[in-house]
Amino acid sequence: MSSEAKNFALIGAAGYVAPRHMRAIKDTGNNLLIALDPNDSVGVIDSYFPNADFFVEFERFDRGFDKLRRSGKRIDYVSICSPNYLHDAHIRFALRNGANAICEKPVVLNPWNLEALIEIESEFNSTANCILQLRLHPQIQALKAQIAAAPKDQIFDVDLSYITSRGHWYFTSWKGQDEKSGGIAANIGVHFFDMLAWVFGDVTKNDVHIHSGDVAAGYLEFERARVRWFLSINSKYLPDAAKAAGRTTHRSLTIEGKEIEFSEGFVDLHTRSYEEVFTGNGFTLKDARASIGIVSDIRKTAPKGLTGEYHPFCSLVTD
């Protein structure tokens, strides 16, 4: 927790993940002074910071931001929960105005955006911090330690599957538009790819087997792992056991055939992320390089179909 309360702005206040950031700001003893979203369904702010100013137009938000600075209430951090394709611009706004940024995943959509932001950080002496919350998950931290302790020449066989059901609304929203979300691999998979690179090292191979609007699957080789992965927002690919139990989400990570359980422990990871930022241990733009490179390459790679090392769930995809 910070020793002195910091002033925050928040961009994307009506978004799905915004309440986690509001809670993190509050739980770390800081203040949200101003928020922005073109959608005015933001009553959740009342649960955290009812006195925060709110704007639906960027121009008026920018003016309010500047008025706060001129009145002595300098904004120290801008939390960014806007659609993925706007992260780059909103981080630039924060840095140019002398504030640090805390940005949701994926921090940007392309590696070159990342490198440009690193230059801007230096120019304005501010910092952009990335939410890479799986690195703070106790089970994932234990896994990293386990892999580090294993023989250095051991290569692990890994299967990753993540299915999180979404309705028809998804394809009407920005999330269903690849140029805005980065595609399904970026939108729901980037934090898993970051975790894999963090645990198993640099990527050496990136094959894509399937890539459509509702499912993506492929094969990755890292320094210390061979990974078959499957991501989908389509409930028809849920395992029978999940369907029978009425679950709409399936998350599985197996290493050498052994399930790594990390379904629990997600509740406070955003607050933990903020705490790390305030102690100088936040995740940097450079930390995000591997995962942004992976999802960018997935987007540019032509799917090869069911050949090679494909995930078993791929056989369920018929369209």
Tab-separated table of C-alpha atoms in Angstrom:
chain	number	residue	atom	x	y	z
A	1	MET	CA	0.000	0.000	0.000
A	2	SER	CA	1.233	3.497	-0.783
A	3	SER	CA	2.375	5.617	2.182
A	4	GLU	CA	0.573	8.664	0.791
A	5	ALA	CA	-2.756	8.556	-1.018
A	6	LYS	CA	-2.465	8.908	-4.791
A	7	ASN	CA	-4.958	10.553	-7.120
A	8	PHE	CA	-6.373	8.443	-9.939
A	9	ALA	CA	-8.228	8.896	-13.186
A	10	LEU	CA	-9.984	5.962	-14.848
A	11	ILE	CA	-10.703	5.533	-18.557
A	12	GLY	CA	-13.300	2.910	-19.437
A	13	ALA	CA	-15.442	3.138	-16.306
A	14	ALA	CA	-18.363	1.163	-17.778
A	15	GLY	CA	-16.229	-1.777	-18.849
A	16	TYR	CA	-16.446	-5.303	-17.445
A	17	VAL	CA	-13.111	-5.105	-15.653
A	18	ALA	CA	-13.415	-1.522	-14.366
A	19	PRO	CA	-14.892	-2.476	-10.945
A	20	ARG	CA	-11.768	-4.530	-10.207
A	21	HIS	CA	-9.680	-1.422	-10.752
A	22	MET	CA	-12.011	0.715	-8.660
A	23	ARG	CA	-11.748	-1.813	-5.864
A	24	ALA	CA	-7.954	-1.918	-6.183
A	25	ILE	CA	-7.741	1.875	-5.981
A	26	LYS	CA	-9.973	1.913	-2.892
A	27	ASP	CA	-8.381	-1.096	-1.166
A	28	THR	CA	-4.925	0.442	-1.492
A	29	GLY	CA	-6.076	3.656	0.169
A	30	ASN	CA	-6.079	5.896	-2.891
A	31	ASN	CA	-8.581	8.258	-4.528
A	32	LEU	CA	-10.417	8.165	-7.838
A	33	LEU	CA	-11.070	11.778	-8.805
A	34	ILE	CA	-12.229	11.569	-12.424
A	35	ALA	CA	-13.522	8.920	-14.832
A	36	LEU	CA	-14.455	8.611	-18.494
A	37	ASP	CA	-16.654	6.344	-20.587
A	38	PRO	CA	-18.913	7.031	-23.597
A	39	ASN	CA	-21.439	4.703	-21.957
A	40	ASP	CA	-23.077	6.311	-18.912
A	41	SER	CA	-24.074	3.048	-17.197
A	42	VAL	CA	-21.524	3.584	-14.460
A	43	GLY	CA	-23.548	3.465	-11.260
A	44	VAL	CA	-20.967	1.031	-9.879
A	45	ILE	CA	-18.792	4.070	-9.150
A	46	ASP	CA	-21.111	4.841	-6.224
A	47	SER	CA	-19.913	1.683	-4.485
A	48	TYR	CA	-16.346	2.965	-4.476
A	49	PHE	CA	-15.968	6.703	-5.228
A	50	PRO	CA	-19.348	8.476	-5.377
A	51	ASN	CA	-17.656	11.892	-5.451
A	52	ALA	CA	-15.596	11.189	-8.567
A	53	ASP	CA	-16.268	13.413	-11.550
A	54	PHE	CA	-17.533	11.535	-14.611
A	55	PHE	CA	-17.536	12.420	-18.301
A	56	VAL	CA	-18.849	10.731	-21.448
A	57	GLU	CA	-16.775	12.880	-23.844
A	58	PHE	CA	-12.995	12.694	-23.981
A	59	GLU	CA	-12.672	16.423	-24.639
A	60	ARG	CA	-14.500	17.323	-21.425
A	61	PHE	CA	-12.590	14.642	-19.521
A	62	ASP	CA	-9.325	16.152	-20.801
A	63	ARG	CA	-10.482	19.586	-19.622
A	64	GLY	CA	-11.472	18.220	-16.213
A	65	PHE	CA	-8.126	16.429	-15.937
A	66	ASP	CA	-6.304	19.699	-16.611
A	67	LYS	CA	-8.483	21.678	-14.158
A	68	LEU	CA	-7.615	19.219	-11.407
A	69	ARG	CA	-3.916	19.680	-12.129
A	70	ARG	CA	-4.220	23.468	-12.080
A	71	SER	CA	-6.092	23.353	-8.773
A	72	GLY	CA	-3.269	21.370	-7.161
A	73	LYS	CA	-4.929	17.952	-7.419
A	74	ARG	CA	-2.416	16.346	-9.743
A	75	ILE	CA	-3.394	12.967	-11.187
A	76	ASP	CA	-0.695	10.462	-10.272
A	77	TYR	CA	-2.086	7.434	-12.118
A	78	VAL	CA	-4.477	6.753	-14.967
A	79	SER	CA	-6.149	3.334	-14.877
A	80	ILE	CA	-7.025	2.187	-18.388
A	81	CYS	CA	-9.920	-0.232	-18.954
A	82	SER	CA	-10.945	0.941	-22.406
A	83	PRO	CA	-11.311	-1.294	-25.503
A	84	ASN	CA	-8.028	-2.927	-26.481
A	85	TYR	CA	-7.380	-0.853	-29.584
A	86	LEU	CA	-7.540	2.378	-27.556
A	87	HIS	CA	-5.003	1.342	-24.903
A	88	ASP	CA	-2.098	2.754	-26.888
A	89	ALA	CA	-3.694	6.209	-27.246
A	90	HIS	CA	-4.845	6.317	-23.625
A	91	ILE	CA	-1.429	5.332	-22.293
A	92	ARG	CA	0.061	8.101	-24.420
A	93	PHE	CA	-2.448	10.540	-22.921
A	94	ALA	CA	-1.427	9.549	-19.394
A	95	LEU	CA	2.310	9.748	-20.045
A	96	ARG	CA	2.122	13.093	-21.877
A	97	ASN	CA	0.214	14.549	-18.931
A	98	GLY	CA	2.844	13.501	-16.413
A	99	ALA	CA	0.868	10.596	-14.972
A	100	ASN	CA	1.770	6.945	-14.725
A	101	ALA	CA	-0.522	4.404	-16.379
A	102	ILE	CA	-1.928	1.097	-15.155
A	103	CYS	CA	-3.357	-0.705	-18.169
A	104	GLU	CA	-5.474	-3.797	-18.633
A	105	LYS	CA	-4.418	-6.646	-20.921
A	106	PRO	CA	-3.500	-6.670	-23.723
A	107	VAL	CA	-1.563	-3.492	-23.096
A	108	VAL	CA	-1.340	-2.919	-26.882
A	109	LEU	CA	-2.151	-4.971	-29.974
A	110	ASN	CA	1.178	-4.800	-31.809
A	111	PRO	CA	4.852	-5.063	-30.815
A	112	TRP	CA	5.691	-1.766	-32.542
A	113	ASN	CA	3.117	0.046	-30.385
A	114	LEU	CA	4.942	-1.316	-27.357
A	115	GLU	CA	8.325	-0.035	-28.494
A	116	ALA	CA	6.927	3.434	-29.243
A	117	LEU	CA	5.426	3.644	-25.755
A	118	ILE	CA	8.748	2.683	-24.183
A	119	GLU	CA	10.281	5.690	-25.940
A	120	ILE	CA	7.481	7.951	-24.705
A	121	GLU	CA	8.015	6.726	-21.131
A	122	SER	CA	11.587	7.991	-21.288
A	123	GLU	CA	10.576	11.250	-22.933
A	124	PHE	CA	8.059	12.179	-20.230
A	125	ASN	CA	9.671	10.357	-17.279
A	126	SER	CA	6.474	8.441	-16.525
A	127	THR	CA	5.752	4.721	-16.403
A	128	ALA	CA	3.182	2.423	-17.966
A	129	ASN	CA	2.371	-0.608	-15.836
A	130	CYS	CA	0.705	-3.737	-17.232
A	131	ILE	CA	-1.844	-5.991	-15.546
A	132	LEU	CA	-0.244	-9.434	-15.851
A	133	GLN	CA	-2.146	-10.899	-12.947
A	134	LEU	CA	-1.385	-14.589	-13.441
A	135	ARG	CA	2.211	-13.902	-12.461
A	136	LEU	CA	0.876	-13.101	-8.987
A	137	HIS	CA	-1.288	-16.223	-8.665
A	138	PRO	CA	0.130	-18.448	-5.876
A	139	GLN	CA	-0.242	-21.668	-7.883
A	140	ILE	CA	1.449	-20.163	-10.934
A	141	GLN	CA	4.280	-18.811	-8.799
A	142	ALA	CA	4.705	-22.288	-7.316
A	143	LEU	CA	4.731	-23.757	-10.823
A	144	LYS	CA	7.450	-21.341	-11.925
A	145	ALA	CA	9.584	-22.362	-8.955
A	146	GLN	CA	8.968	-26.039	-9.744
A	147	ILE	CA	10.049	-25.628	-13.382
A	148	ALA	CA	13.118	-23.618	-12.366
A	149	ALA	CA	14.161	-26.424	-9.998
A	150	ALA	CA	13.755	-29.176	-12.614
A	151	PRO	CA	16.715	-30.405	-14.714
A	152	LYS	CA	17.666	-27.642	-17.143
A	153	ASP	CA	17.385	-29.910	-20.170
A	154	GLN	CA	13.861	-31.126	-19.317
A	155	ILE	CA	11.204	-30.053	-21.826
A	156	PHE	CA	7.636	-30.228	-20.492
A	157	ASP	CA	4.522	-31.267	-22.420
A	158	VAL	CA	1.687	-28.857	-21.669
A	159	ASP	CA	-1.977	-28.654	-22.673
A	160	LEU	CA	-3.892	-25.414	-22.096
A	161	SER	CA	-7.613	-25.054	-22.694
A	162	TYR	CA	-9.801	-22.090	-21.830
A	163	ILE	CA	-13.457	-21.875	-22.819
A	164	THR	CA	-15.477	-18.949	-21.512
A	165	SER	CA	-18.973	-18.791	-22.935
A	166	ARG	CA	-20.159	-15.564	-24.562
A	167	GLY	CA	-23.530	-14.753	-26.094
A	168	HIS	CA	-24.439	-13.146	-29.405
A	169	TRP	CA	-23.689	-9.691	-27.982
A	170	TYR	CA	-19.962	-10.479	-28.194
A	171	PHE	CA	-19.902	-10.281	-31.983
A	172	THR	CA	-21.760	-6.964	-32.043
A	173	SER	CA	-19.411	-5.397	-29.505
A	174	TRP	CA	-15.844	-4.259	-30.174
A	175	LYS	CA	-14.648	-7.567	-28.739
A	176	GLY	CA	-15.915	-9.384	-31.810
A	177	GLN	CA	-13.993	-7.107	-34.182
A	178	ASP	CA	-10.412	-8.292	-34.670
A	179	GLU	CA	-9.116	-4.839	-35.564
A	180	LYS	CA	-10.358	-3.549	-32.201
A	181	SER	CA	-9.853	-6.516	-29.871
A	182	GLY	CA	-6.901	-8.183	-31.556
A	183	GLY	CA	-8.926	-11.353	-32.043
A	184	ILE	CA	-9.837	-14.078	-29.611
A	185	ALA	CA	-6.221	-14.986	-28.802
A	186	ALA	CA	-5.518	-11.429	-27.654
A	187	ASN	CA	-8.856	-10.831	-25.998
A	188	ILE	CA	-9.139	-13.933	-23.799
A	189	GLY	CA	-5.759	-15.614	-24.145
A	190	VAL	CA	-3.032	-13.013	-23.777
A	191	HIS	CA	-2.628	-13.414	-20.007
A	192	PHE	CA	-2.249	-17.188	-20.441
A	193	PHE	CA	0.427	-16.680	-23.083
A	194	ASP	CA	2.199	-14.252	-20.766
A	195	MET	CA	2.086	-16.833	-17.992
A	196	LEU	CA	3.500	-19.555	-20.265
A	197	ALA	CA	6.395	-17.359	-21.416
A	198	TRP	CA	7.082	-16.271	-17.833
A	199	VAL	CA	7.259	-19.875	-16.634
A	200	PHE	CA	8.835	-21.649	-19.630
A	201	GLY	CA	11.028	-19.030	-21.323
A	202	ASP	CA	11.323	-17.595	-24.812
A	203	VAL	CA	9.083	-18.694	-27.685
A	204	THR	CA	10.829	-20.707	-30.411
A	205	LYS	CA	7.841	-21.883	-32.491
A	206	ASN	CA	4.297	-20.625	-33.036
A	207	ASP	CA	1.892	-22.712	-35.161
A	208	VAL	CA	-1.821	-21.936	-35.560
A	209	HIS	CA	-4.238	-24.767	-36.329
A	210	ILE	CA	-7.614	-23.005	-36.083
A	211	HIS	CA	-8.470	-19.312	-35.989
A	212	SER	CA	-12.030	-18.044	-36.352
A	213	GLY	CA	-14.344	-15.626	-34.593
A	214	ASP	CA	-15.164	-17.945	-31.712
A	215	VAL	CA	-12.244	-20.381	-31.477
A	216	ALA	CA	-8.479	-20.351	-31.844
A	217	ALA	CA	-6.018	-23.164	-31.297
A	218	GLY	CA	-2.381	-23.821	-31.936
A	219	TYR	CA	0.984	-25.115	-30.821
A	220	LEU	CA	3.778	-23.188	-29.122
A	221	GLU	CA	7.294	-24.212	-28.282
A	222	PHE	CA	9.120	-22.429	-25.509
A	223	GLU	CA	12.636	-22.995	-24.229
A	224	ARG	CA	11.274	-25.503	-21.734
A	225	ALA	CA	7.836	-26.544	-22.950
A	226	ARG	CA	5.784	-27.858	-25.843
A	227	VAL	CA	2.286	-26.376	-25.531
A	228	ARG	CA	-0.946	-27.327	-27.281
A	229	TRP	CA	-3.534	-24.625	-26.657
A	230	PHE	CA	-7.248	-24.157	-27.316
A	231	LEU	CA	-9.325	-21.017	-26.680
A	232	SER	CA	-13.026	-20.485	-27.331
A	233	ILE	CA	-16.036	-18.392	-26.408
A	234	ASN	CA	-18.432	-21.041	-27.781
A	235	SER	CA	-20.201	-23.096	-25.112
A	236	LYS	CA	-20.565	-26.082	-27.422
A	237	TYR	CA	-16.898	-26.897	-26.844
A	238	LEU	CA	-17.316	-27.163	-23.074
A	239	PRO	CA	-16.465	-30.644	-21.749
A	240	ASP	CA	-19.465	-32.787	-20.875
A	241	ALA	CA	-18.639	-32.617	-17.162
A	242	ALA	CA	-18.752	-28.830	-17.244
A	243	LYS	CA	-22.069	-28.840	-19.107
A	244	ALA	CA	-23.568	-31.359	-16.678
A	245	ALA	CA	-22.532	-29.181	-13.743
A	246	GLY	CA	-24.045	-26.091	-15.359
A	247	ARG	CA	-20.697	-24.345	-15.671
A	248	THR	CA	-20.137	-21.847	-18.473
A	249	THR	CA	-16.368	-21.708	-18.131
A	250	HIS	CA	-13.678	-24.363	-18.435
A	251	ARG	CA	-10.064	-23.633	-17.545
A	252	SER	CA	-7.439	-26.371	-17.654
A	253	LEU	CA	-3.652	-26.480	-17.567
A	254	THR	CA	-1.973	-29.887	-17.592
A	255	ILE	CA	1.758	-30.487	-17.399
A	256	GLU	CA	3.032	-33.978	-18.162
A	257	GLY	CA	-0.581	-35.131	-17.848
A	258	LYS	CA	-1.028	-33.645	-14.360
A	259	GLU	CA	-3.668	-30.960	-13.833
A	260	ILE	CA	-2.444	-27.678	-12.347
A	261	GLU	CA	-5.343	-26.304	-10.340
A	262	PHE	CA	-5.587	-22.518	-10.420
A	263	SER	CA	-9.334	-21.906	-10.671
A	264	GLU	CA	-9.373	-20.153	-7.305
A	265	GLY	CA	-7.312	-17.222	-6.104
A	266	PHE	CA	-8.291	-14.670	-8.759
A	267	VAL	CA	-10.397	-12.395	-6.552
A	268	ASP	CA	-7.731	-9.970	-5.350
A	269	LEU	CA	-5.122	-10.199	-8.099
A	270	HIS	CA	-5.845	-6.672	-9.366
A	271	THR	CA	-5.373	-5.279	-5.871
A	272	ARG	CA	-2.144	-7.276	-5.624
A	273	SER	CA	-1.079	-5.832	-8.970
A	274	TYR	CA	-1.635	-2.287	-7.714
A	275	GLU	CA	0.295	-3.003	-4.523
A	276	GLU	CA	3.239	-4.170	-6.610
A	277	VAL	CA	3.086	-0.982	-8.694
A	278	PHE	CA	3.274	1.188	-5.588
A	279	THR	CA	6.341	-0.672	-4.288
A	280	GLY	CA	8.137	-0.264	-7.602
A	281	ASN	CA	7.603	-3.873	-8.667
A	282	GLY	CA	4.850	-3.409	-11.239
A	283	PHE	CA	5.005	-5.199	-14.573
A	284	THR	CA	6.533	-3.056	-17.281
A	285	LEU	CA	5.958	-2.665	-20.995
A	286	LYS	CA	9.080	-4.753	-21.532
A	287	ASP	CA	7.519	-7.527	-19.439
A	288	ALA	CA	4.628	-7.641	-21.927
A	289	ARG	CA	6.843	-8.089	-25.004
A	290	ALA	CA	6.605	-11.880	-25.173
A	291	SER	CA	2.816	-12.163	-24.938
A	292	ILE	CA	2.162	-9.260	-27.317
A	293	GLY	CA	4.537	-10.859	-29.816
A	294	ILE	CA	2.759	-14.212	-29.498
A	295	VAL	CA	-0.746	-12.875	-30.105
A	296	SER	CA	0.456	-10.640	-32.933
A	297	ASP	CA	2.072	-13.612	-34.666
A	298	ILE	CA	-1.070	-15.718	-34.146
A	299	ARG	CA	-3.100	-13.007	-35.871
A	300	LYS	CA	-0.741	-12.961	-38.867
A	301	THR	CA	-0.271	-16.734	-39.219
A	302	ALA	CA	-2.404	-18.734	-41.639
A	303	PRO	CA	-4.096	-21.664	-39.861
A	304	LYS	CA	-2.651	-24.998	-40.985
A	305	GLY	CA	-5.618	-27.183	-40.008
A	306	LEU	CA	-5.438	-30.430	-38.077
A	307	THR	CA	-1.846	-31.355	-38.804
A	308	GLY	CA	1.067	-31.686	-36.430
A	309	GLU	CA	0.752	-31.212	-32.687
A	310	TYR	CA	-2.801	-29.952	-32.310
A	311	HIS	CA	-4.913	-29.779	-29.146
A	312	PRO	CA	-7.388	-32.676	-28.736
A	313	PHE	CA	-10.331	-30.231	-28.594
A	314	CYS	CA	-9.583	-29.239	-32.197
A	315	SER	CA	-11.310	-32.401	-33.380
A	316	LEU	CA	-14.582	-30.960	-32.020
A	317	VAL	CA	-14.433	-28.026	-34.440
A	318	THR	CA	-16.221	-28.894	-37.651
A	319	ASP	CA	-16.936	-25.482	-39.216
